[in-house]
Short mmCIF file of C-alpha atoms in Angstrom, two decimals:
data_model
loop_
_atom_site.label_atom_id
_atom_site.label_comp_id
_atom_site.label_asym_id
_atom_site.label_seq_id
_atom_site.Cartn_x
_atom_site.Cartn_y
_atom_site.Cartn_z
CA UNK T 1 22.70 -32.85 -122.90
CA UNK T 2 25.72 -34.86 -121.15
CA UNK T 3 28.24 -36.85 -122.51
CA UNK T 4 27.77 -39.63 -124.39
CA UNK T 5 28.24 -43.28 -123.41
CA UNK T 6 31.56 -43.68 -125.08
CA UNK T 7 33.16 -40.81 -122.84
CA UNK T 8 34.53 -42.69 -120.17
CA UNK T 9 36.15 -44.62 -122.22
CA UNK T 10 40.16 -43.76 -122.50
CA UNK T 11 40.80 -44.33 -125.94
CA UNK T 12 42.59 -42.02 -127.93
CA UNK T 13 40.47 -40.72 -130.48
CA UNK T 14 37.72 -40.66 -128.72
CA UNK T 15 39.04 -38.78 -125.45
CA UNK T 16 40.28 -35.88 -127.83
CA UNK T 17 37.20 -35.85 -129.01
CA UNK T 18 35.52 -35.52 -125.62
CA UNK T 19 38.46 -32.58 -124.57
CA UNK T 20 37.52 -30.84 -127.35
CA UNK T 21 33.81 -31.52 -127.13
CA UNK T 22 33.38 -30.34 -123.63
CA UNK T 23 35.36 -26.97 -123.43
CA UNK T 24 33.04 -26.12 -126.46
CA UNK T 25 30.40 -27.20 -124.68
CA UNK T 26 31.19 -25.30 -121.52
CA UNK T 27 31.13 -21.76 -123.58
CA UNK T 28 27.34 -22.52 -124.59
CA UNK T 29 26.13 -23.93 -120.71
CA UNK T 30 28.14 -20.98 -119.17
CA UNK T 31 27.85 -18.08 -121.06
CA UNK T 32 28.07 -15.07 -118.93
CA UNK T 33 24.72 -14.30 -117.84
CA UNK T 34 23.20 -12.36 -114.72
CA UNK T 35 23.80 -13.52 -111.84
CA UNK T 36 21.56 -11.87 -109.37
CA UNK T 37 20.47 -11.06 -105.71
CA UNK T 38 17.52 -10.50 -103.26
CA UNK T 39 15.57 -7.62 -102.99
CA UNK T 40 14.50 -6.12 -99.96
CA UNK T 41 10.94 -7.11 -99.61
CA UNK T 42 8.67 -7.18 -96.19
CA UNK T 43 7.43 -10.19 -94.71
CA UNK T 44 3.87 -10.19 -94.40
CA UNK T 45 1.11 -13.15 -93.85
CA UNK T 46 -1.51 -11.45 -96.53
CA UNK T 47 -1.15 -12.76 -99.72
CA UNK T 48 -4.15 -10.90 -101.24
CA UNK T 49 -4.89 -7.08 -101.95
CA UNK T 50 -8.41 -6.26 -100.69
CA UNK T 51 -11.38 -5.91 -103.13
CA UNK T 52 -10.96 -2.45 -105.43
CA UNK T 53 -7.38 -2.17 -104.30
CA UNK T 54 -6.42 -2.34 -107.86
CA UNK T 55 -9.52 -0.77 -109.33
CA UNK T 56 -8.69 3.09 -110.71
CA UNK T 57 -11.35 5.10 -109.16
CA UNK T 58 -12.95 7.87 -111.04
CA UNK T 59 -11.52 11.65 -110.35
CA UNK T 60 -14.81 12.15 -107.74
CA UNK T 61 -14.34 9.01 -105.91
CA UNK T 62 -12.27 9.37 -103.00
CA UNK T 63 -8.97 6.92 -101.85
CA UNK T 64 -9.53 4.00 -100.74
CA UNK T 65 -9.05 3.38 -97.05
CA UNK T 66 -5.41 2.64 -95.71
CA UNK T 67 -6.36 -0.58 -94.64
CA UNK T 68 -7.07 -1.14 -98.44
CA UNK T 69 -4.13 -0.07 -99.72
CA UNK T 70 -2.21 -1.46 -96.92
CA UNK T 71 -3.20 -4.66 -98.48
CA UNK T 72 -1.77 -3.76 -101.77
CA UNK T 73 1.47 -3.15 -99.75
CA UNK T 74 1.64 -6.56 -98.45
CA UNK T 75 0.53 -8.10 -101.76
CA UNK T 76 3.62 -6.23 -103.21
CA UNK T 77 5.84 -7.43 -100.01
CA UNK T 78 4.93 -10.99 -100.87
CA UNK T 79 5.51 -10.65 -104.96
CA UNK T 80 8.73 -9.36 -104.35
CA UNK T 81 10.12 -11.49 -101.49
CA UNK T 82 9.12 -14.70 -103.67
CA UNK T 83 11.38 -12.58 -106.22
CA UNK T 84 13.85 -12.69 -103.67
CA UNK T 85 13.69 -16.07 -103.12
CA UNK T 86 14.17 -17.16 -106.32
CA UNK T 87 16.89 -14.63 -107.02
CA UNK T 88 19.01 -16.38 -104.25
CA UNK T 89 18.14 -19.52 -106.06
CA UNK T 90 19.31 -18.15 -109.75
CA UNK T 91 22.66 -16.82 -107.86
CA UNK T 92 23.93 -19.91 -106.46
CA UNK T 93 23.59 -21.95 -109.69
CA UNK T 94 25.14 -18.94 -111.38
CA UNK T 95 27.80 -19.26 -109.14
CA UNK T 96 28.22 -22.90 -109.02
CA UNK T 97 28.13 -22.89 -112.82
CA UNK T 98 30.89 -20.71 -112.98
CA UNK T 99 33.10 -23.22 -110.93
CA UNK T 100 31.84 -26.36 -112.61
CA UNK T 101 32.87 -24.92 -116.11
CA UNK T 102 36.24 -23.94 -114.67
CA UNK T 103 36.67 -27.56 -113.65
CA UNK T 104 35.66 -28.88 -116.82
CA UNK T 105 38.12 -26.80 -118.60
CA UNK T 106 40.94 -28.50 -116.05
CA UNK T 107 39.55 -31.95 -116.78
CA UNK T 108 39.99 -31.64 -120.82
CA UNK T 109 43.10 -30.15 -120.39
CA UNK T 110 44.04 -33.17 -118.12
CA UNK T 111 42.45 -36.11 -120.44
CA UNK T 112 44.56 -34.47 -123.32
CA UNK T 113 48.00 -34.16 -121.55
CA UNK T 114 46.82 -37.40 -120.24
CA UNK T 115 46.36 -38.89 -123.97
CA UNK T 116 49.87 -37.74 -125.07
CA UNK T 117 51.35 -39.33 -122.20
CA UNK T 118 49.40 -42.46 -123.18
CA UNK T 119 50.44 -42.20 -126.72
CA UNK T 120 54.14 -41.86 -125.61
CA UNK T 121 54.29 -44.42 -123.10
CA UNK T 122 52.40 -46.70 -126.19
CA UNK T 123 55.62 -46.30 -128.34
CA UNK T 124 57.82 -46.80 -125.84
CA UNK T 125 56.53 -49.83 -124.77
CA UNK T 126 56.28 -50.78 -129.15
CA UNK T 127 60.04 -50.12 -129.58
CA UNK T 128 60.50 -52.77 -126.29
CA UNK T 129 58.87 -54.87 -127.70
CA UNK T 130 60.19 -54.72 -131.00
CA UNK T 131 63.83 -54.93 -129.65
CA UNK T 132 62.67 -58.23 -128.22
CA UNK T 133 61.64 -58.90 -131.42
CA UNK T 134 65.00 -58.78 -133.20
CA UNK T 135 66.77 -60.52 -130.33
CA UNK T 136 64.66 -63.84 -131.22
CA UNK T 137 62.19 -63.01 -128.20
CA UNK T 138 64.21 -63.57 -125.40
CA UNK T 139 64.57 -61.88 -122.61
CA UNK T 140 67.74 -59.49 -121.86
CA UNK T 141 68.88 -61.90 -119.13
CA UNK T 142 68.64 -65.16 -121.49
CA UNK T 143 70.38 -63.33 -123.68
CA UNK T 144 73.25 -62.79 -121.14
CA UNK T 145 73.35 -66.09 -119.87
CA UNK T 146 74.03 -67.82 -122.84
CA UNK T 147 76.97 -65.13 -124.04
CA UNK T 148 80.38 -67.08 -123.99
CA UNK T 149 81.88 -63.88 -122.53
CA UNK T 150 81.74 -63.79 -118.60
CA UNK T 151 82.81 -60.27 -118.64
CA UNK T 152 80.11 -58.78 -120.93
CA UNK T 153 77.72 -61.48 -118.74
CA UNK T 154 78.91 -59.31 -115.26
CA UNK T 155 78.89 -55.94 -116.98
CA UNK T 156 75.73 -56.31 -118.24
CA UNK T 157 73.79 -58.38 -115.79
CA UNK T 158 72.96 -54.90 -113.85
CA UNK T 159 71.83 -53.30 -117.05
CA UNK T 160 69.55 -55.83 -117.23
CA UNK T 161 68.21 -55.88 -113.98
CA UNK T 162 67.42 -51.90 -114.48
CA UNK T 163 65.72 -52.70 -118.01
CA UNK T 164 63.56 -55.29 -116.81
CA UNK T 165 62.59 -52.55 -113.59
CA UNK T 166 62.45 -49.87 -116.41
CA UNK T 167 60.15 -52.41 -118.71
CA UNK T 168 57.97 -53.33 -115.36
CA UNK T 169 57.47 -49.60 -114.56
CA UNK T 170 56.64 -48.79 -117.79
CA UNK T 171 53.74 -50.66 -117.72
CA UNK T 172 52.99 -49.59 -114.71
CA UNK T 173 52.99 -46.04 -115.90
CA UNK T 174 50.72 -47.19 -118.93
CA UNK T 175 48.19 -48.67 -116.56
CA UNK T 176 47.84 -45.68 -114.45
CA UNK T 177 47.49 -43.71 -117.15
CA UNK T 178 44.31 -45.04 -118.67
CA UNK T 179 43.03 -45.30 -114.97
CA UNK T 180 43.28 -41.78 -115.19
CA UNK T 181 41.90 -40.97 -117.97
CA UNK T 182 39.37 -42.78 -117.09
CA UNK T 183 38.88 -41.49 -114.44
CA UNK T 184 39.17 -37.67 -115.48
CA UNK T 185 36.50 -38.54 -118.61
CA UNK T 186 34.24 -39.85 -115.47
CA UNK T 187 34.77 -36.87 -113.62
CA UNK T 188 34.25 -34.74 -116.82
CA UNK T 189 30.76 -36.43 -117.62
CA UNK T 190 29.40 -35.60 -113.60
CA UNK T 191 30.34 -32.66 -114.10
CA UNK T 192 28.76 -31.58 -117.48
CA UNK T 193 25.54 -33.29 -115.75
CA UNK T 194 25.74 -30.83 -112.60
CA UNK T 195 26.34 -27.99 -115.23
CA UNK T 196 23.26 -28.84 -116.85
CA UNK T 197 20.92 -29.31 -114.14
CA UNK T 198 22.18 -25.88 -112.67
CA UNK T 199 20.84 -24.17 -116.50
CA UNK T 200 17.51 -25.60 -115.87
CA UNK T 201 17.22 -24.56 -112.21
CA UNK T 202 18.35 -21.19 -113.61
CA UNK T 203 15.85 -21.30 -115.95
CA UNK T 204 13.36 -22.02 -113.35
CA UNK T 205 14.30 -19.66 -110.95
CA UNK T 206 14.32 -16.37 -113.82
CA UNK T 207 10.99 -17.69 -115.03
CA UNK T 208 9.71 -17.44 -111.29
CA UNK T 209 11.47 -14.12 -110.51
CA UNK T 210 9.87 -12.38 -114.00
CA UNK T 211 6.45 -13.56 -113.32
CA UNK T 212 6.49 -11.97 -109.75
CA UNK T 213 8.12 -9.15 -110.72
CA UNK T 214 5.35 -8.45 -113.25
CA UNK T 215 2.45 -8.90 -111.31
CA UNK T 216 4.40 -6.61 -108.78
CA UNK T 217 4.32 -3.81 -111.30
CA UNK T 218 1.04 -4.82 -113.06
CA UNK T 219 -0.70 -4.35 -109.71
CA UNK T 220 1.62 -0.67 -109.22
CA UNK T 221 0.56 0.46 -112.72
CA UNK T 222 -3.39 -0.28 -111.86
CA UNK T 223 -2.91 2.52 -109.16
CA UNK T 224 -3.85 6.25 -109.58
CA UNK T 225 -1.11 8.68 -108.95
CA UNK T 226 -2.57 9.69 -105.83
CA UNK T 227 -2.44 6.08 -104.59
CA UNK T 228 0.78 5.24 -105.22
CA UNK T 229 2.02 8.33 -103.17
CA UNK T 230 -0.13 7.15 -99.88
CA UNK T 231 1.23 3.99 -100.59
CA UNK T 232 5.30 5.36 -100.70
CA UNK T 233 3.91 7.09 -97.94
CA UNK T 234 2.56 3.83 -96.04
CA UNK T 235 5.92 2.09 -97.09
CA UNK T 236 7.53 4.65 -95.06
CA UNK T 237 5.99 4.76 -92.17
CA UNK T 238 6.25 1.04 -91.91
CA UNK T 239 9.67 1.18 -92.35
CA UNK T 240 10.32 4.26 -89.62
CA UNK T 241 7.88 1.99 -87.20
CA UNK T 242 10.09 -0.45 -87.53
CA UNK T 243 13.60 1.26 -87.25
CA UNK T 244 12.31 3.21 -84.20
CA UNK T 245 11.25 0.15 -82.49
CA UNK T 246 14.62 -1.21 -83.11
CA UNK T 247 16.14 2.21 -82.07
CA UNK T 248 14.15 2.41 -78.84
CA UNK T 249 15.82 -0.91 -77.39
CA UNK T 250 18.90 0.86 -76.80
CA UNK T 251 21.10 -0.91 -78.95
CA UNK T 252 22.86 2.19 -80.47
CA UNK T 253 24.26 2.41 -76.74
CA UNK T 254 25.80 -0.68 -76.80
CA UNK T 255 27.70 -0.21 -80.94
CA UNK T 256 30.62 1.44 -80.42
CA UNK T 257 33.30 -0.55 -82.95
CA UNK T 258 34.56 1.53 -85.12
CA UNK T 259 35.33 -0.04 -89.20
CA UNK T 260 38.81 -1.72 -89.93
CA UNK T 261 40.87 -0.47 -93.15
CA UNK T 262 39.03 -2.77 -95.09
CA UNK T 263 35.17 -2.34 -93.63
CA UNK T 264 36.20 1.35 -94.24
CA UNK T 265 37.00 0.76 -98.31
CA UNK T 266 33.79 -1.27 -98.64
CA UNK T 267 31.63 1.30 -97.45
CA UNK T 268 33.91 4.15 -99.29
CA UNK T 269 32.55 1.85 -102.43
CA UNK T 270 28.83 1.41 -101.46
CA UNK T 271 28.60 4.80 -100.85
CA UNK T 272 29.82 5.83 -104.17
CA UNK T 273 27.34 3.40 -105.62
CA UNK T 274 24.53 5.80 -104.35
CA UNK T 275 21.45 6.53 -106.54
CA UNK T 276 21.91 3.70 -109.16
CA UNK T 277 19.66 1.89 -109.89
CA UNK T 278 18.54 -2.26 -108.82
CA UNK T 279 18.19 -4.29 -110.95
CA UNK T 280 18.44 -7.94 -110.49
CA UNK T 281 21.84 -9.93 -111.59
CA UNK T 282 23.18 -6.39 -111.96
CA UNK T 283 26.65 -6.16 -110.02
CA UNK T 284 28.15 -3.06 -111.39
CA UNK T 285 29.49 -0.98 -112.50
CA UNK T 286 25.73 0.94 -113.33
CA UNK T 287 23.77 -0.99 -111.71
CA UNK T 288 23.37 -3.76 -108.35
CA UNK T 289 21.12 -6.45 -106.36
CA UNK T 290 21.53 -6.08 -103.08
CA UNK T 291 24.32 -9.01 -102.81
CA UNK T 292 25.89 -7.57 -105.77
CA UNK T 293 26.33 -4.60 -103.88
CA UNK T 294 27.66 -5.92 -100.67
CA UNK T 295 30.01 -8.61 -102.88
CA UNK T 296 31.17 -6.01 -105.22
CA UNK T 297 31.72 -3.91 -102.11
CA UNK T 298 34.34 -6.29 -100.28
CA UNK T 299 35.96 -7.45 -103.31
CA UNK T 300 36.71 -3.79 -104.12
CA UNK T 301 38.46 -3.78 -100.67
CA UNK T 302 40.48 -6.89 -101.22
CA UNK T 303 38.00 -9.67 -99.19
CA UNK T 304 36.06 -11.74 -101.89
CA UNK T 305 33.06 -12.87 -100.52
CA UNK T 306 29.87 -14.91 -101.62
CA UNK T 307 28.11 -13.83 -104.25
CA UNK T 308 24.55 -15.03 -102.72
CA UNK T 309 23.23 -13.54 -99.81
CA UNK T 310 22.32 -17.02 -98.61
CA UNK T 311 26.08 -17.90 -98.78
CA UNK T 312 26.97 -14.88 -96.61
CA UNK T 313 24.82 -15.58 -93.78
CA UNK T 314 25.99 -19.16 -94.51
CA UNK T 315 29.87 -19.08 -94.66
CA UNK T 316 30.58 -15.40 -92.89
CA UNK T 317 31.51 -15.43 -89.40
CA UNK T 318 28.38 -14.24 -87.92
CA UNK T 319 28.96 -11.44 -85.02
CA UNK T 320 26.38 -10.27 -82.61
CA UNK T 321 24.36 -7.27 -83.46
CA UNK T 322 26.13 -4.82 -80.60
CA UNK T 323 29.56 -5.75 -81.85
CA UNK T 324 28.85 -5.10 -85.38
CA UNK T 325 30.99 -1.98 -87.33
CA UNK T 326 30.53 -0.05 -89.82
CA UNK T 327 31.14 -2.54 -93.21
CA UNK T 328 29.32 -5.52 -91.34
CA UNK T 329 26.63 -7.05 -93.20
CA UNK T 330 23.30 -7.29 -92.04
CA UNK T 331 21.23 -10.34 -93.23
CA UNK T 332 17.30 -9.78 -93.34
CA UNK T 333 14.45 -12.53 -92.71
CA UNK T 334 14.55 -15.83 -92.02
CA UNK T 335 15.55 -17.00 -95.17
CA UNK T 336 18.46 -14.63 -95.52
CA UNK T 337 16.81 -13.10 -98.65
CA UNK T 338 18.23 -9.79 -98.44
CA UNK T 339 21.01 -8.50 -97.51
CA UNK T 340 22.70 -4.05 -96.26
CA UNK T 341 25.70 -3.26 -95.21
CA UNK T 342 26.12 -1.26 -91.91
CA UNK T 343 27.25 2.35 -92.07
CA UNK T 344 26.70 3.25 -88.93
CA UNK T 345 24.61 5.45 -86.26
CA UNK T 346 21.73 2.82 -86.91
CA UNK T 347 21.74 3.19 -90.71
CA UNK T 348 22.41 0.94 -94.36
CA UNK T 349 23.05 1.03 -97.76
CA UNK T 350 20.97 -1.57 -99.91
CA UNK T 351 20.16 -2.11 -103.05
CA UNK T 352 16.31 -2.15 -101.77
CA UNK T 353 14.21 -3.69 -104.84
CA UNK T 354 13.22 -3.37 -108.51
CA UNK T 355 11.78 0.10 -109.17
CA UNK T 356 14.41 1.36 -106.37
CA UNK T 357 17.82 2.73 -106.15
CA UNK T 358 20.78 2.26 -104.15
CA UNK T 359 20.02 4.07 -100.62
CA UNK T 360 20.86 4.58 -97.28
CA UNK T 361 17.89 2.82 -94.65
CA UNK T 362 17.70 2.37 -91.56
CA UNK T 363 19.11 -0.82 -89.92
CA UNK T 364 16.55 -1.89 -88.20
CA UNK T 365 13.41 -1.23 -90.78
CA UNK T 366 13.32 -5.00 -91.74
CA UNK T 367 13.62 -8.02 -89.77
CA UNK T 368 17.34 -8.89 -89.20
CA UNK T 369 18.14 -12.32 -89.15
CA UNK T 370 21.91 -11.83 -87.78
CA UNK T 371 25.23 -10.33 -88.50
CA UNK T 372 28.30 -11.08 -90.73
CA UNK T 373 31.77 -10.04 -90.79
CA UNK T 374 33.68 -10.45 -94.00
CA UNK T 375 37.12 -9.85 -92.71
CA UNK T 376 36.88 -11.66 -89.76
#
């Protein structure tokens, strides 16, 4: 729920009671929750397993055909790339979250520094006005004018050209002021609105990401044993067809860059990250998405980077695939869903999927969208 009507209003009551309001409010919207990545899924354009795919045979019935279980394959490719999808999604209102609470927090900071300046610009202006008061309400030049001493009447005709400048400016101050905070409650209320639409699209995207995970491993657990390991098996071999293919275009020849200090201290960390498991939001220290990974990775070696793997591909300086090094980030389809860091001699470490662990791939066993270089 956003502010209410009254919050753009500058009075002083009330703005304290918006400050106070809205950093409590910020502790509930943001709580630390996870943030999370894409997995590494495979593109395909089935979006069905075949009939009996998910079936558990009896122990004299033999496996089905690999075209059947290729299907199941797919069907799994396309759960967990909508995953994907939607765990981009769930990161970047994480993320922008995270910086609209922080700038909530500055705004009630700001409309209550703001209110004490208003309060002490208010008496300030009250004891003016009450020294006018006691001087029969005239101004500090009448009051000159009609002294019978021309002295005190030079002396203090400059004094009273800087009080009535002081007098004009502090009004001035004291409209400004409520302008501001104004202005800052405003600012505050568009705010706590952005904050709240980014809980619900988080919502959304978690409640997309679950369901697809679960039908993912519903349709896994209605294999037999033997079915799931021609299907790792299948997996596999997709993903060697694909690397070799990638491998026999040559472009090994043409990577020769070698990793700076810093590409060199974000692989040191991937590679230490080796064998733990994904898990989605997860960015350390036990666990990682696959943009956890590469983000955690770079921070580790001084270069903060997006958290998203969408915001990688987006604001990363993108480098062609034969100049890439070794701490380079590769980005994977065409909706930059996944994300692997380049070790080199052709090869990754991702955080592949749920179910997976953190592992070393080849570079060219998905579809690579492009190139990044975080310390450009």
């Amino acid at each position: 729920m956003g502010p209410d009507k009254h919050t753009a209003r500058p009075g002083g009551r009330r703005i304290l009671m918006v400050a106070v309001t809205v950093v409590c409010a910020v502790t509930v919207l943001a709580a630390p929750g996870t943030a999370f990545a894409a997995p590494s899924p495979t593109p395909s354009s089935s979006t069905s397993a075949a009939p009996g795919a998910s079936a558990s045979p009896s122990p004299s019935v033999t496996l089905p055909a690999d075209k059947d279980l290729e299907a199941v394959r797919e069907k799994l490719d396309d759960l967990y790339h909508d995953a994907a999808v939607a765990t981009d999604a769930y990161n970047a209102a994480q993320e922008a979250s995270q910086q609209q609470s922080a700038q909530i927090v500055e705004l009630a900071k700001k409309i209550v520094e703001g209110q004490q300046k208003l309060d002490g610009l208010k008496a300030r202006a009250g004891r003016a006005a009450a020294a006018q008061y006691r001087t029969g309400g005239l101004p500090d030049t009448a009051q000159l004018l009609l002294s019978d001493n021309p002295s005190q009447f030079l002396d203090g005709a400059g004094l009273a050209l800087q009080g009535g400048r002081a007098y004009k400016d502090l009004i001035g101050q004291l409209t400004r002021t409520q302008q501001d905070l104004k202005q800052y409650a405003a600012d505050a209320a568009d705010q706590w609105n952005k904050l709240e639409a980014g809980r619900k699209a988080k919502a959304a995207a978690k409640k997309k990401i679950t369901e697809r995970i679960a039908a993912a491993e519903k349709l896994e657990s209605q294999l037999e044993k033997k079915q799931k390991e021609r299907l790792a098996e299948l997996e596999r071999e997709a993903a060697y067809k694909a690397q070799t293919a990638w491998l026999d275009t040559g472009i090994l020849d043409e990577i020769h860059s070698k990793a700076s200090a810093a590409g060199q201290k974000a692989v040191a960390f991937a590679t230490a990250q080796l064998g733990k498991p994904y898990v989605w939001g997860a960015e350390g220290p036990d666990s990682y998405d696959c943009s956890g990974l590469t983000s955690q990775a770079w921070a580790s070696a001084g270069r903060p980077i997006p958290r998203t793997s969408e915001e990688q591909w987006k604001q990363l300086k993108h480098i062609d695939v034969k100049d890439m090094r070794p701490g380079d980030l590769i980005i994977y389809f065409d909706d930059a869903s996944h994300v692997a860091m380049y070790i080199g001699d052709g090869a990754i470490i991702q955080a592949p999927r749920p179910g997976r662990t953190v592992s070393i791939g080849g570079a060219g066993s998905m579809p690579i969208l492009g190139v990044v270089r975080p310390d450009a």
